[in-house]
PDB file of C-alpha atoms in Angstrom:
ATOM      1  CA  SER A  14      83.146 -48.489 -89.384  1.00  0.00           C
ATOM      2  CA  VAL A  15      83.781 -45.703 -86.905  1.00  0.00           C
ATOM      3  CA  ILE A  16      85.690 -42.787 -88.417  1.00  0.00           C
ATOM      4  CA  ILE A  17      87.212 -40.029 -86.303  1.00  0.00           C
ATOM      5  CA  ASN A  18      85.918 -36.554 -87.138  1.00  0.00           C
ATOM      6  CA  GLN A  19      88.945 -34.639 -88.388  1.00  0.00           C
ATOM      7  CA  ASN A  20      87.198 -31.248 -88.080  1.00  0.00           C
ATOM      8  CA  PRO A  21      85.574 -30.821 -84.640  1.00  0.00           C
ATOM      9  CA  LEU A  22      84.072 -27.496 -85.793  1.00  0.00           C
ATOM     10  CA  ILE A  23      81.716 -29.474 -88.054  1.00  0.00           C
ATOM     11  CA  GLN A  24      79.037 -31.399 -86.168  1.00  0.00           C
ATOM     12  CA  HIS A  25      78.220 -34.317 -88.442  1.00  0.00           C
ATOM     13  CA  GLY A  26      74.723 -35.708 -88.203  1.00  0.00           C
ATOM     14  CA  THR A  27      72.932 -32.407 -87.596  1.00  0.00           C
ATOM     15  CA  GLY A  28      72.060 -31.075 -91.052  1.00  0.00           C
ATOM     16  CA  TYR A  29      69.035 -31.570 -93.264  1.00  0.00           C
ATOM     17  CA  SER A  30      67.131 -29.874 -96.084  1.00  0.00           C
ATOM     18  CA  GLN A  31      63.470 -28.985 -96.382  1.00  0.00           C
ATOM     19  CA  ILE A  32      61.173 -27.435 -98.961  1.00  0.00           C
ATOM     20  CA  ASP A  33      57.871 -25.676 -98.201  1.00  0.00           C
ATOM     21  CA  ILE A  34      55.341 -24.382-100.711  1.00  0.00           C
ATOM     22  CA  MET A  35      52.329 -22.294 -99.714  1.00  0.00           C
ATOM     23  CA  GLN A  36      49.665 -20.652-101.854  1.00  0.00           C
ATOM     24  CA  LYS A  37      46.484 -18.788-100.861  1.00  0.00           C
ATOM     25  CA  PHE A  38      43.633 -17.641-103.082  1.00  0.00           C
ATOM     26  CA  LEU A  39      41.150 -15.064-101.824  1.00  0.00           C
ATOM     27  CA  TYR A  40      37.897 -14.500-103.701  1.00  0.00           C
ATOM     28  CA  ALA A  41      35.658 -11.627-102.609  1.00  0.00           C
ATOM     29  CA  GLN A  42      32.245 -12.573-103.920  1.00  0.00           C
ATOM     30  CA  ASN A  43      30.789  -9.267-102.668  1.00  0.00           C
ATOM     31  CA  SER A  44      31.289  -6.786 -99.826  1.00  0.00           C
ATOM     32  CA  LYS A  45      29.887  -9.273 -97.296  1.00  0.00           C
ATOM     33  CA  LEU A  46      31.136 -12.663 -98.487  1.00  0.00           C
ATOM     34  CA  THR A  47      34.718 -13.868 -99.057  1.00  0.00           C
ATOM     35  CA  HIS A  48      36.246 -17.291 -99.800  1.00  0.00           C
ATOM     36  CA  LEU A  49      39.827 -18.178 -98.835  1.00  0.00           C
ATOM     37  CA  PHE A  50      41.618 -21.268-100.181  1.00  0.00           C
ATOM     38  CA  ASN A  51      44.873 -22.283 -98.490  1.00  0.00           C
ATOM     39  CA  PHE A  52      47.235 -24.956 -99.870  1.00  0.00           C
ATOM     40  CA  GLN A  53      50.499 -26.066 -98.245  1.00  0.00           C
ATOM     41  CA  ILE A  54      53.094 -28.718 -99.125  1.00  0.00           C
ATOM     42  CA  SER A  55      56.136 -29.546 -96.993  1.00  0.00           C
ATOM     43  CA  SER A  56      58.810 -32.209 -97.475  1.00  0.00           C
ATOM     44  CA  SER A  57      62.183 -32.837 -95.873  1.00  0.00           C
ATOM     45  CA  SER A  58      65.232 -34.991 -96.351  1.00  0.00           C
ATOM     46  CA  ASN A  59      66.300 -37.420 -93.636  1.00  0.00           C
ATOM     47  CA  ILE A  60      66.712 -35.558 -90.332  1.00  0.00           C
ATOM     48  CA  PRO A  61      69.447 -37.035 -88.083  1.00  0.00           C
ATOM     49  CA  ARG A  62      68.599 -37.571 -84.411  1.00  0.00           C
ATOM     50  CA  TYR A  63      71.917 -36.263 -83.113  1.00  0.00           C
ATOM     51  CA  ASP A  64      71.454 -37.118 -79.424  1.00  0.00           C
ATOM     52  CA  ARG A  65      70.954 -40.785 -80.346  1.00  0.00           C
ATOM     53  CA  LEU A  66      73.875 -40.793 -82.789  1.00  0.00           C
ATOM     54  CA  ALA A  67      76.095 -39.370 -80.028  1.00  0.00           C
ATOM     55  CA  LEU A  68      75.282 -42.200 -77.568  1.00  0.00           C
ATOM     56  CA  ILE A  69      78.383 -44.171 -76.584  1.00  0.00           C
ATOM     57  CA  GLY A  70      77.943 -47.799 -75.514  1.00  0.00           C
ATOM     58  CA  SER A  71      79.854 -49.883 -72.973  1.00  0.00           C
ATOM     59  CA  THR A  72      82.444 -50.776 -75.633  1.00  0.00           C
ATOM     60  CA  GLY A  73      83.345 -47.124 -76.082  1.00  0.00           C
ATOM     61  CA  LEU A  74      81.828 -47.059 -79.577  1.00  0.00           C
ATOM     62  CA  PRO A  75      78.658 -45.310 -80.790  1.00  0.00           C
ATOM     63  CA  THR A  76      75.458 -47.289 -80.133  1.00  0.00           C
ATOM     64  CA  TYR A  77      73.806 -46.346 -83.430  1.00  0.00           C
ATOM     65  CA  ALA A  78      75.110 -46.297 -86.979  1.00  0.00           C
ATOM     66  CA  GLU A  79      71.865 -44.682 -88.222  1.00  0.00           C
ATOM     67  CA  TRP A  80      69.046 -42.763 -86.510  1.00  0.00           C
ATOM     68  CA  ASN A  81      66.997 -40.599 -88.843  1.00  0.00           C
ATOM     69  CA  TYR A  82      63.611 -38.988 -88.982  1.00  0.00           C
ATOM     70  CA  GLY A  83      62.464 -38.743 -92.491  1.00  0.00           C
ATOM     71  CA  PRO A  84      61.494 -38.020 -94.920  1.00  0.00           C
ATOM     72  CA  GLN A  85      58.778 -35.944 -93.257  1.00  0.00           C
ATOM     73  CA  LYS A  86      55.863 -35.010 -95.526  1.00  0.00           C
ATOM     74  CA  ARG A  87      52.847 -32.789 -94.902  1.00  0.00           C
ATOM     75  CA  ASN A  88      50.024 -31.602 -97.166  1.00  0.00           C
ATOM     76  CA  LEU A  89      47.244 -29.200 -96.161  1.00  0.00           C
ATOM     77  CA  ALA A  90      44.136 -27.991 -97.962  1.00  0.00           C
ATOM     78  CA  ALA A  91      41.791 -25.586 -96.193  1.00  0.00           C
ATOM     79  CA  TYR A  92      38.773 -23.473 -97.105  1.00  0.00           C
ATOM     80  CA  THR A  93      37.528 -20.520 -95.049  1.00  0.00           C
ATOM     81  CA  LEU A  94      34.252 -18.696 -95.595  1.00  0.00           C
ATOM     82  CA  ASN A  95      33.765 -15.256 -94.018  1.00  0.00           C
ATOM     83  CA  TYR A  96      30.287 -13.724 -94.032  1.00  0.00           C
ATOM     84  CA  LYS A  97      29.420 -10.337 -92.517  1.00  0.00           C
ATOM     85  CA  ASN A  98      25.769  -9.488 -92.141  1.00  0.00           C
ATOM     86  CA  THR A  99      24.157  -7.943 -89.068  1.00  0.00           C
ATOM     87  CA  SER A 100      21.310 -10.068 -87.695  1.00  0.00           C
ATOM     88  CA  ARG A 101      19.804 -10.937 -84.331  1.00  0.00           C
ATOM     89  CA  ILE A 102      22.243 -13.752 -83.592  1.00  0.00           C
ATOM     90  CA  TYR A 103      25.441 -12.776 -85.384  1.00  0.00           C
ATOM     91  CA  ASP A 104      27.319  -9.991 -87.154  1.00  0.00           C
ATOM     92  CA  GLU A 105      30.032 -12.207 -88.642  1.00  0.00           C
ATOM     93  CA  ILE A 106      30.529 -15.904 -89.389  1.00  0.00           C
ATOM     94  CA  ASN A 107      33.795 -17.734 -90.023  1.00  0.00           C
ATOM     95  CA  LEU A 108      33.580 -21.321 -91.307  1.00  0.00           C
ATOM     96  CA  THR A 109      36.771 -23.334 -91.888  1.00  0.00           C
ATOM     97  CA  LEU A 110      37.089 -26.803 -93.410  1.00  0.00           C
ATOM     98  CA  SER A 111      40.509 -28.450 -93.598  1.00  0.00           C
ATOM     99  CA  ARG A 112      42.331 -31.695 -94.337  1.00  0.00           C
ATOM    100  CA  GLN A 113      45.935 -32.568 -93.527  1.00  0.00           C
ATOM    101  CA  ALA A 114      47.985 -35.594 -94.529  1.00  0.00           C
ATOM    102  CA  ILE A 115      51.153 -36.153 -92.486  1.00  0.00           C
ATOM    103  CA  GLU A 116      53.746 -38.879 -92.949  1.00  0.00           C
ATOM    104  CA  GLN A 117      56.942 -39.520 -91.027  1.00  0.00           C
ATOM    105  CA  TYR A 118      59.574 -42.255 -91.073  1.00  0.00           C
ATOM    106  CA  ARG A 119      61.899 -43.341 -88.269  1.00  0.00           C
ATOM    107  CA  ILE A 120      64.923 -45.219 -89.599  1.00  0.00           C
ATOM    108  CA  THR A 121      67.364 -46.788 -87.119  1.00  0.00           C
ATOM    109  CA  ARG A 122      70.236 -49.251 -87.239  1.00  0.00           C
ATOM    110  CA  LYS A 123      72.681 -50.098 -84.477  1.00  0.00           C
ATOM    111  CA  LEU A 124      76.425 -50.198 -85.104  1.00  0.00           C
ATOM    112  CA  ASN A 125      77.668 -53.510 -86.555  1.00  0.00           C
ATOM    113  CA  ASN A 126      74.079 -54.647 -87.106  1.00  0.00           C
ATOM    114  CA  THR A 127      72.678 -55.422 -90.563  1.00  0.00           C
ATOM    115  CA  ASN A 128      69.016 -54.921 -89.567  1.00  0.00           C
ATOM    116  CA  ARG A 129      67.629 -51.492 -90.356  1.00  0.00           C
ATOM    117  CA  LEU A 130      64.310 -50.708 -88.628  1.00  0.00           C
ATOM    118  CA  HIS A 131      61.746 -48.689 -90.570  1.00  0.00           C
ATOM    119  CA  GLN A 132      58.800 -47.251 -88.595  1.00  0.00           C
ATOM    120  CA  ILE A 133      56.223 -45.320 -90.629  1.00  0.00           C
ATOM    121  CA  GLU A 134      53.472 -43.119 -89.199  1.00  0.00           C
ATOM    122  CA  SER A 135      50.660 -41.743 -91.358  1.00  0.00           C
ATOM    123  CA  VAL A 136      48.111 -39.308 -89.941  1.00  0.00           C
ATOM    124  CA  GLY A 137      45.015 -37.886 -91.597  1.00  0.00           C
ATOM    125  CA  VAL A 138      43.477 -34.858 -89.866  1.00  0.00           C
ATOM    126  CA  TYR A 139      40.007 -33.621 -90.814  1.00  0.00           C
ATOM    127  CA  ALA A 140      38.568 -30.524 -89.143  1.00  0.00           C
ATOM    128  CA  ILE A 141      35.606 -28.149 -89.199  1.00  0.00           C
ATOM    129  CA  ASN A 142      35.298 -24.959 -87.169  1.00  0.00           C
ATOM    130  CA  THR A 143      32.424 -22.490 -87.111  1.00  0.00           C
ATOM    131  CA  ASP A 144      32.820 -19.230 -85.211  1.00  0.00           C
ATOM    132  CA  PHE A 145      30.137 -16.553 -84.713  1.00  0.00           C
ATOM    133  CA  ARG A 146      30.641 -12.988 -83.483  1.00  0.00           C
ATOM    134  CA  LYS A 147      27.921 -10.646 -82.257  1.00  0.00           C
ATOM    135  CA  ASN A 148      28.138  -7.095 -80.867  1.00  0.00           C
ATOM    136  CA  PHE A 149      24.998  -6.419 -78.839  1.00  0.00           C
ATOM    137  CA  SER A 150      26.170  -2.871 -78.148  1.00  0.00           C
ATOM    138  CA  THR A 151      29.395  -0.911 -78.131  1.00  0.00           C
ATOM    139  CA  ARG A 152      30.137  -2.532 -74.751  1.00  0.00           C
ATOM    140  CA  HIS A 153      29.182  -6.177 -75.250  1.00  0.00           C
ATOM    141  CA  GLU A 154      30.818  -8.610 -77.676  1.00  0.00           C
ATOM    142  CA  LEU A 155      29.849 -12.272 -77.856  1.00  0.00           C
ATOM    143  CA  ARG A 156      31.711 -15.090 -79.624  1.00  0.00           C
ATOM    144  CA  TYR A 157      30.461 -18.653 -79.847  1.00  0.00           C
ATOM    145  CA  GLY A 158      30.911 -21.671 -82.040  1.00  0.00           C
ATOM    146  CA  ILE A 159      31.594 -25.342 -82.482  1.00  0.00           C
ATOM    147  CA  GLU A 160      34.602 -27.322 -83.679  1.00  0.00           C
ATOM    148  CA  PHE A 161      35.243 -30.905 -84.667  1.00  0.00           C
ATOM    149  CA  THR A 162      38.553 -32.634 -85.405  1.00  0.00           C
ATOM    150  CA  TYR A 163      39.097 -36.245 -86.445  1.00  0.00           C
ATOM    151  CA  ASN A 164      42.545 -37.892 -86.433  1.00  0.00           C
ATOM    152  CA  ASP A 165      43.186 -41.163 -88.266  1.00  0.00           C
ATOM    153  CA  VAL A 166      46.542 -42.654 -87.208  1.00  0.00           C
ATOM    154  CA  ASN A 167      48.197 -45.627 -88.921  1.00  0.00           C
ATOM    155  CA  SER A 168      51.523 -47.135 -87.918  1.00  0.00           C
ATOM    156  CA  LYS A 169      53.658 -49.693 -89.794  1.00  0.00           C
ATOM    157  CA  ALA A 170      57.101 -51.175 -89.208  1.00  0.00           C
ATOM    158  CA  ASN A 171      59.514 -53.669 -90.686  1.00  0.00           C
ATOM    159  CA  SER A 172      63.137 -54.663 -90.304  1.00  0.00           C
ATOM    160  CA  ILE A 173      65.169 -54.790 -93.508  1.00  0.00           C
ATOM    161  CA  ASN A 174      68.421 -56.709 -93.675  1.00  0.00           C
ATOM    162  CA  SER A 175      70.902 -54.408 -95.387  1.00  0.00           C
ATOM    163  CA  SER A 176      72.838 -57.388 -96.799  1.00  0.00           C
ATOM    164  CA  THR A 177      69.964 -59.516 -98.144  1.00  0.00           C
ATOM    165  CA  ASN A 178      67.293 -56.799 -98.458  1.00  0.00           C
ATOM    166  CA  ILE A 179      64.801 -59.223 -96.817  1.00  0.00           C
ATOM    167  CA  ALA A 180      62.057 -57.504 -94.773  1.00  0.00           C
ATOM    168  CA  THR A 181      60.551 -59.026 -91.623  1.00  0.00           C
ATOM    169  CA  PRO A 182      57.729 -57.643 -89.404  1.00  0.00           C
ATOM    170  CA  ALA A 183      58.787 -55.419 -86.513  1.00  0.00           C
ATOM    171  CA  ALA A 184      57.177 -53.622 -83.587  1.00  0.00           C
ATOM    172  CA  THR A 185      55.245 -50.488 -84.543  1.00  0.00           C
ATOM    173  CA  ARG A 186      55.498 -47.283 -82.535  1.00  0.00           C
ATOM    174  CA  TYR A 187      51.711 -46.863 -82.346  1.00  0.00           C
ATOM    175  CA  PRO A 188      48.915 -49.490 -82.489  1.00  0.00           C
ATOM    176  CA  ASP A 189      49.317 -51.424 -85.755  1.00  0.00           C
ATOM    177  CA  GLY A 190      45.548 -51.924 -86.080  1.00  0.00           C
ATOM    178  CA  GLY A 191      45.064 -48.172 -86.359  1.00  0.00           C
ATOM    179  CA  SER A 192      43.846 -45.455 -84.017  1.00  0.00           C
ATOM    180  CA  SER A 193      41.200 -42.783 -84.285  1.00  0.00           C
ATOM    181  CA  MET A 194      40.625 -39.732 -82.120  1.00  0.00           C
ATOM    182  CA  ILE A 195      37.738 -37.259 -82.083  1.00  0.00           C
ATOM    183  CA  ASN A 196      38.209 -33.878 -80.423  1.00  0.00           C
ATOM    184  CA  SER A 197      35.107 -31.689 -80.462  1.00  0.00           C
ATOM    185  CA  GLY A 198      33.693 -28.836 -78.464  1.00  0.00           C
ATOM    186  CA  ILE A 199      31.128 -26.088 -78.146  1.00  0.00           C
ATOM    187  CA  TYR A 200      32.189 -22.756 -76.687  1.00  0.00           C
ATOM    188  CA  ILE A 201      31.046 -19.222 -75.877  1.00  0.00           C
ATOM    189  CA  SER A 202      33.008 -16.171 -74.737  1.00  0.00           C
ATOM    190  CA  HIS A 203      31.878 -12.709 -73.719  1.00  0.00           C
ATOM    191  CA  SER A 204      33.580  -9.346 -73.346  1.00  0.00           C
ATOM    192  CA  TRP A 205      31.912  -6.522 -71.384  1.00  0.00           C
ATOM    193  CA  GLU A 206      33.281  -2.970 -71.276  1.00  0.00           C
ATOM    194  CA  ILE A 207      31.725  -2.015 -67.945  1.00  0.00           C
ATOM    195  CA  SER A 208      33.270   1.447 -68.242  1.00  0.00           C
ATOM    196  CA  GLN A 209      36.178   3.060 -70.016  1.00  0.00           C
ATOM    197  CA  ARG A 210      38.333   1.917 -67.099  1.00  0.00           C
ATOM    198  CA  LEU A 211      36.972  -1.569 -66.414  1.00  0.00           C
ATOM    199  CA  ILE A 212      36.652  -4.570 -68.793  1.00  0.00           C
ATOM    200  CA  LEU A 213      35.327  -8.051 -67.943  1.00  0.00           C
ATOM    201  CA  THR A 214      35.903 -11.172 -70.062  1.00  0.00           C
ATOM    202  CA  ASP A 215      34.496 -14.645 -69.483  1.00  0.00           C
ATOM    203  CA  GLY A 216      34.086 -17.890 -71.395  1.00  0.00           C
ATOM    204  CA  ILE A 217      33.094 -21.520 -71.107  1.00  0.00           C
ATOM    205  CA  ARG A 218      33.684 -24.609 -73.250  1.00  0.00           C
ATOM    206  CA  LEU A 219      32.306 -28.139 -73.217  1.00  0.00           C
ATOM    207  CA  SER A 220      34.647 -30.714 -74.767  1.00  0.00           C
ATOM    208  CA  TYR A 221      33.981 -34.227 -76.008  1.00  0.00           C
ATOM    209  CA  ILE A 222      37.045 -36.375 -76.730  1.00  0.00           C
ATOM    210  CA  SER A 223      37.078 -40.019 -77.744  1.00  0.00           C
ATOM    211  CA  LEU A 224      40.003 -42.273 -78.582  1.00  0.00           C
ATOM    212  CA  LYS A 225      40.053 -45.817 -79.938  1.00  0.00           C
ATOM    213  CA  SER A 226      43.110 -47.961 -80.689  1.00  0.00           C
ATOM    214  CA  ASN A 227      43.536 -51.510 -81.953  1.00  0.00           C
ATOM    215  CA  TRP A 228      46.557 -53.839 -81.832  1.00  0.00           C
ATOM    216  CA  ALA A 229      46.334 -56.430 -84.613  1.00  0.00           C
ATOM    217  CA  ASP A 230      49.516 -58.299 -83.655  1.00  0.00           C
ATOM    218  CA  THR A 231      50.446 -58.620 -79.963  1.00  0.00           C
ATOM    219  CA  SER A 232      52.935 -61.468 -80.506  1.00  0.00           C
ATOM    220  CA  ILE A 233      56.028 -59.256 -80.275  1.00  0.00           C
ATOM    221  CA  PHE A 234      55.307 -57.640 -76.912  1.00  0.00           C
ATOM    222  CA  HIS A 235      52.493 -59.963 -75.731  1.00  0.00           C
ATOM    223  CA  LEU A 236      50.280 -57.103 -74.595  1.00  0.00           C
ATOM    224  CA  PRO A 237      47.447 -58.134 -72.241  1.00  0.00           C
ATOM    225  CA  PHE A 238      44.892 -56.331 -74.448  1.00  0.00           C
ATOM    226  CA  SER A 239      44.148 -55.899 -78.147  1.00  0.00           C
ATOM    227  CA  GLU A 240      42.107 -52.689 -78.044  1.00  0.00           C
ATOM    228  CA  ALA A 241      41.687 -49.557 -75.963  1.00  0.00           C
ATOM    229  CA  GLU A 242      38.901 -47.017 -75.800  1.00  0.00           C
ATOM    230  CA  ASN A 243      38.720 -43.765 -73.873  1.00  0.00           C
ATOM    231  CA  VAL A 244      35.809 -41.275 -73.817  1.00  0.00           C
ATOM    232  CA  ASN A 245      35.830 -38.009 -71.850  1.00  0.00           C
ATOM    233  CA  VAL A 246      33.382 -35.116 -71.550  1.00  0.00           C
ATOM    234  CA  ALA A 247      34.483 -32.092 -69.559  1.00  0.00           C
ATOM    235  CA  PRO A 248      33.704 -28.385 -69.104  1.00  0.00           C
ATOM    236  CA  SER A 249      36.370 -25.702 -68.813  1.00  0.00           C
ATOM    237  CA  GLY A 250      36.165 -21.955 -68.411  1.00  0.00           C
ATOM    238  CA  SER A 251      37.853 -18.673 -67.647  1.00  0.00           C
ATOM    239  CA  VAL A 252      37.037 -15.256 -66.212  1.00  0.00           C
ATOM    240  CA  GLY A 253      39.184 -12.150 -66.170  1.00  0.00           C
ATOM    241  CA  ILE A 254      39.041  -8.467 -65.357  1.00  0.00           C
ATOM    242  CA  VAL A 255      41.158  -5.504 -66.488  1.00  0.00           C
ATOM    243  CA  TYR A 256      41.273  -2.159 -64.658  1.00  0.00           C
ATOM    244  CA  ILE A 257      42.785   0.867 -66.405  1.00  0.00           C
ATOM    245  CA  PRO A 258      42.883   3.817 -63.971  1.00  0.00           C
ATOM    246  CA  CYS A 259      44.842   5.914 -66.470  1.00  0.00           C
ATOM    247  CA  ASN A 260      46.371   5.547 -69.933  1.00  0.00           C
ATOM    248  CA  GLN A 261      49.782   4.704 -68.473  1.00  0.00           C
ATOM    249  CA  PHE A 262      48.697   2.086 -65.950  1.00  0.00           C
ATOM    250  CA  ARG A 263      46.845  -1.246 -66.226  1.00  0.00           C
ATOM    251  CA  LEU A 264      45.936  -3.941 -63.687  1.00  0.00           C
ATOM    252  CA  TYR A 265      44.583  -7.368 -64.644  1.00  0.00           C
ATOM    253  CA  MET A 266      43.555 -10.638 -63.028  1.00  0.00           C
ATOM    254  CA  ASN A 267      42.082 -13.872 -64.385  1.00  0.00           C
ATOM    255  CA  GLY A 268      41.354 -17.457 -63.458  1.00  0.00           C
ATOM    256  CA  SER A 269      40.835 -20.527 -65.629  1.00  0.00           C
ATOM    257  CA  THR A 270      40.404 -24.283 -65.692  1.00  0.00           C
ATOM    258  CA  GLY A 271      42.076 -26.603 -68.197  1.00  0.00           C
ATOM    259  CA  PHE A 272      41.435 -30.117 -69.432  1.00  0.00           C
ATOM    260  CA  ARG A 273      43.574 -32.491 -71.506  1.00  0.00           C
ATOM    261  CA  ALA A 274      42.462 -36.004 -72.380  1.00  0.00           C
ATOM    262  CA  PRO A 275      44.995 -38.748 -73.203  1.00  0.00           C
ATOM    263  CA  ASN A 276      45.894 -38.875 -76.899  1.00  0.00           C
ATOM    264  CA  VAL A 277      47.274 -41.637 -79.113  1.00  0.00           C
ATOM    265  CA  ASP A 278      50.842 -40.817 -78.097  1.00  0.00           C
ATOM    266  CA  ASP A 279      49.976 -40.958 -74.379  1.00  0.00           C
ATOM    267  CA  MET A 280      47.960 -44.158 -74.411  1.00  0.00           C
ATOM    268  CA  GLY A 281      49.266 -46.289 -77.278  1.00  0.00           C
ATOM    269  CA  LYS A 282      52.979 -45.633 -77.780  1.00  0.00           C
ATOM    270  CA  ILE A 283      55.696 -48.298 -77.667  1.00  0.00           C
ATOM    271  CA  PHE A 284      58.965 -46.411 -77.444  1.00  0.00           C
ATOM    272  CA  ASP A 285      62.497 -46.941 -76.119  1.00  0.00           C
ATOM    273  CA  SER A 286      62.930 -43.522 -74.528  1.00  0.00           C
ATOM    274  CA  SER A 287      66.489 -44.293 -73.352  1.00  0.00           C
ATOM    275  CA  PRO A 288      68.782 -47.336 -73.178  1.00  0.00           C
ATOM    276  CA  GLY A 289      67.172 -49.961 -70.942  1.00  0.00           C
ATOM    277  CA  LEU A 290      63.849 -48.115 -70.623  1.00  0.00           C
ATOM    278  CA  LEU A 291      60.796 -49.043 -72.703  1.00  0.00           C
ATOM    279  CA  ILE A 292      57.504 -47.127 -72.647  1.00  0.00           C
ATOM    280  CA  VAL A 293      54.474 -49.384 -73.211  1.00  0.00           C
ATOM    281  CA  PRO A 294      50.750 -48.640 -73.709  1.00  0.00           C
ATOM    282  CA  ASN A 295      48.479 -47.922 -70.746  1.00  0.00           C
ATOM    283  CA  THR A 296      44.735 -48.262 -71.328  1.00  0.00           C
ATOM    284  CA  ASN A 297      43.816 -46.852 -67.899  1.00  0.00           C
ATOM    285  CA  LEU A 298      44.971 -43.254 -68.310  1.00  0.00           C
ATOM    286  CA  LYS A 299      42.703 -40.462 -67.061  1.00  0.00           C
ATOM    287  CA  PRO A 300      42.524 -36.804 -68.191  1.00  0.00           C
ATOM    288  CA  GLU A 301      44.746 -34.099 -66.765  1.00  0.00           C
ATOM    289  CA  ILE A 302      42.928 -31.253 -64.994  1.00  0.00           C
ATOM    290  CA  ALA A 303      44.492 -27.830 -64.393  1.00  0.00           C
ATOM    291  CA  ILE A 304      43.293 -24.884 -62.302  1.00  0.00           C
ATOM    292  CA  GLY A 305      45.190 -21.655 -62.774  1.00  0.00           C
ATOM    293  CA  GLY A 306      45.261 -17.974 -61.990  1.00  0.00           C
ATOM    294  CA  GLU A 307      47.210 -14.906 -63.067  1.00  0.00           C
ATOM    295  CA  ALA A 308      47.526 -11.326 -61.837  1.00  0.00           C
ATOM    296  CA  GLY A 309      49.711  -8.520 -63.066  1.00  0.00           C
ATOM    297  CA  LEU A 310      50.239  -4.924 -63.995  1.00  0.00           C
ATOM    298  CA  ASP A 311      52.049  -2.833 -66.571  1.00  0.00           C
ATOM    299  CA  TRP A 312      53.078   0.775 -66.049  1.00  0.00           C
ATOM    300  CA  THR A 313      54.520   3.151 -68.619  1.00  0.00           C
ATOM    301  CA  PHE A 314      55.873   6.020 -66.535  1.00  0.00           C
ATOM    302  CA  SER A 315      57.974   7.862 -69.137  1.00  0.00           C
ATOM    303  CA  LYS A 316      59.021   7.624 -72.752  1.00  0.00           C
ATOM    304  CA  GLY A 317      61.101   4.509 -73.250  1.00  0.00           C
ATOM    305  CA  ALA A 318      60.523   3.195 -69.705  1.00  0.00           C
ATOM    306  CA  LYS A 319      57.982   0.552 -68.767  1.00  0.00           C
ATOM    307  CA  ILE A 320      57.480  -1.938 -65.942  1.00  0.00           C
ATOM    308  CA  ASP A 321      55.685  -5.281 -66.345  1.00  0.00           C
ATOM    309  CA  PHE A 322      54.882  -7.554 -63.424  1.00  0.00           C
ATOM    310  CA  ALA A 323      52.984 -10.837 -63.485  1.00  0.00           C
ATOM    311  CA  ALA A 324      52.346 -13.708 -61.062  1.00  0.00           C
ATOM    312  CA  PHE A 325      51.075 -17.147 -62.125  1.00  0.00           C
ATOM    313  CA  TYR A 326      49.724 -20.145 -60.261  1.00  0.00           C
ATOM    314  CA  THR A 327      48.741 -23.525 -61.705  1.00  0.00           C
ATOM    315  CA  GLN A 328      47.557 -26.652 -59.911  1.00  0.00           C
ATOM    316  CA  LEU A 329      47.797 -29.758 -62.073  1.00  0.00           C
ATOM    317  CA  ASN A 330      45.844 -32.867 -61.109  1.00  0.00           C
ATOM    318  CA  ASN A 331      46.197 -36.378 -62.577  1.00  0.00           C
ATOM    319  CA  ALA A 332      49.375 -35.481 -64.467  1.00  0.00           C
ATOM    320  CA  ILE A 333      50.257 -38.028 -67.164  1.00  0.00           C
ATOM    321  CA  VAL A 334      53.806 -39.224 -66.465  1.00  0.00           C
ATOM    322  CA  THR A 335      55.852 -42.397 -67.064  1.00  0.00           C
ATOM    323  CA  LYS A 336      56.094 -44.854 -64.178  1.00  0.00           C
ATOM    324  CA  PRO A 337      57.295 -48.465 -63.630  1.00  0.00           C
ATOM    325  CA  PHE A 338      54.863 -51.113 -64.894  1.00  0.00           C
TER     326      PHE A 338
END
């Protein structure tokens, strides 16, 4: 039933509740070695998707009776080790290990329809990051390290008849056979204080990204493939310089390259983005490449008065966008 809102100052279908709990424990084993434990729990109620609930169909009535995210759940456990000890290759080490478990539901039902669609996404994220810092002198600082992240994505869906409570298989948002993505890299950055007035920074990173998805059931959409695999290796870097002629004035300029490989959402999603438009998987996506530059200044010329100016330029190649298929 469609009921007229008697109080237009209250926007129904926009509220939700959420609870977050966070706790950290820090143990200083000695003056050089510390251990940090970080635990987080987050959970929400159903979260209404108001823009979908506000859609009006050709009959003049709302298209959806229900459109909710939720409940959304997230758990995190992380451990960080910090070790300070001057040696030939490092002065400080930071090692972080973490695991996240994320779960989200999408619950939809159209008006005057007894079938309620439940789409469930579960993601496990496992990560390790090791960062080293070394000061070779008062003017040179070096940072380098490696990182590794693994994402395990599982997607399920069913349609439940609200009258009979009978569940039937439905189309999943992401590949129903599961997806995995590895994002890893090795990096090094350097800062050089050439003089008290001139500072140079530079860095380079080599990334390795792999993605694999499997569709166990292609009977609903009859996809022309049952699996997809994408592997990319790419370098990226940046260089910048800062000139400080006086304490009140600073000039800076930098250039950089960027790289983004297709992820599970880009390559494997089945999603009705708007009425009459369906986004389907594309196994032929290539990485996005960006080349950018920035220049600017800031000038403090009196107490309480300051001028900032900056100019940016970015050239994006192979942009991932939606197109007819």
